[in-house]
GROMACS .gro file of C-alpha atoms in nm:
model
   64
    1MET     CA    1   9.937   8.389   4.932
    2LYS     CA    2   9.932   8.421   4.555
    3ILE     CA    3  10.199   8.635   4.384
    4VAL     CA    4  10.344   8.668   4.036
    5LEU     CA    5  10.711   8.567   4.036
    6ASN     CA    6  10.909   8.640   3.720
    7GLY     CA    7  10.587   8.650   3.521
    8GLU     CA    8  10.439   8.327   3.658
    9SER     CA    9  10.160   8.297   3.913
   10ARG     CA   10  10.273   8.114   4.229
   11GLU     CA   11  10.130   8.020   4.564
   12VAL     CA   12  10.386   8.092   4.840
   13ARG     CA   13  10.403   8.093   5.219
   14ALA     CA   14  10.662   8.371   5.258
   15GLU     CA   15  10.537   8.713   5.364
   16ILE     CA   16  10.878   8.886   5.347
   17LEU     CA   17  11.092   8.921   5.033
   18SER     CA   18  11.404   8.770   5.192
   19ASP     CA   19  11.200   8.465   5.301
   20LEU     CA   20  11.054   8.432   4.951
   21LEU     CA   21  11.404   8.408   4.802
   22VAL     CA   22  11.487   8.122   5.039
   23GLU     CA   23  11.153   7.948   4.981
   24CYS     CA   24  11.197   7.962   4.603
   25GLY     CA   25  11.561   7.850   4.609
   26PHE     CA   26  11.732   8.168   4.497
   27SER     CA   27  12.088   8.201   4.621
   28GLY     CA   28  12.392   8.408   4.542
   29ARG     CA   29  12.374   8.757   4.402
   30VAL     CA   30  12.036   8.854   4.263
   31ALA     CA   31  11.853   9.178   4.192
   32THR     CA   32  11.497   9.210   4.320
   33ALA     CA   33  11.196   9.428   4.246
   34VAL     CA   34  10.844   9.429   4.390
   35ASN     CA   35  10.571   9.587   4.180
   36GLU     CA   36  10.842   9.735   3.954
   37ASP     CA   37  11.025   9.906   4.245
   38PHE     CA   38  11.388   9.796   4.297
   39VAL     CA   39  11.448   9.650   4.645
   40PRO     CA   40  11.815   9.667   4.756
   41LEU     CA   41  11.975   9.379   4.945
   42GLY     CA   42  11.962   9.556   5.282
   43LEU     CA   43  11.587   9.621   5.258
   44ARG     CA   44  11.470   9.273   5.154
   45ILE     CA   45  11.424   9.165   5.517
   46ALA     CA   46  11.180   9.453   5.569
   47GLN     CA   47  10.993   9.425   5.237
   48LYS     CA   48  10.651   9.281   5.314
   49LEU     CA   49  10.463   9.099   5.042
   50THR     CA   50  10.089   9.105   4.987
   51ASP     CA   51   9.854   8.896   4.779
   52GLY     CA   52   9.888   8.985   4.410
   53ASP     CA   53  10.236   9.142   4.429
   54ARG     CA   54  10.454   9.117   4.120
   55VAL     CA   55  10.807   9.009   4.214
   56GLU     CA   56  11.104   8.999   3.976
   57VAL     CA   57  11.428   8.822   4.065
   58VAL     CA   58  11.719   8.849   3.822
   59ALA     CA   59  12.059   8.681   3.851
   60PRO     CA   60  12.365   8.817   3.667
   61MET     CA   61  12.488   8.601   3.379
   62GLN     CA   62  12.842   8.559   3.255
   63GLY     CA   63  12.923   8.519   2.894
   64GLY     CA   64  13.074   8.676   2.592
   0.00000   0.00000   0.00000
């Protein structure tokens, strides 16, 4: 399936948001949104993805 991940077009196998995070190597604490709707941690396992979805994954950064 083809999605847009963080602004870049990608071909992925995952059909669920939680699986997509694993497939793309995201770990630790991240914030997620699908088609501009925030998806909390507890709902990622139920968030189905479809062809053309826009997914954003953001990790917190430390710094000063």
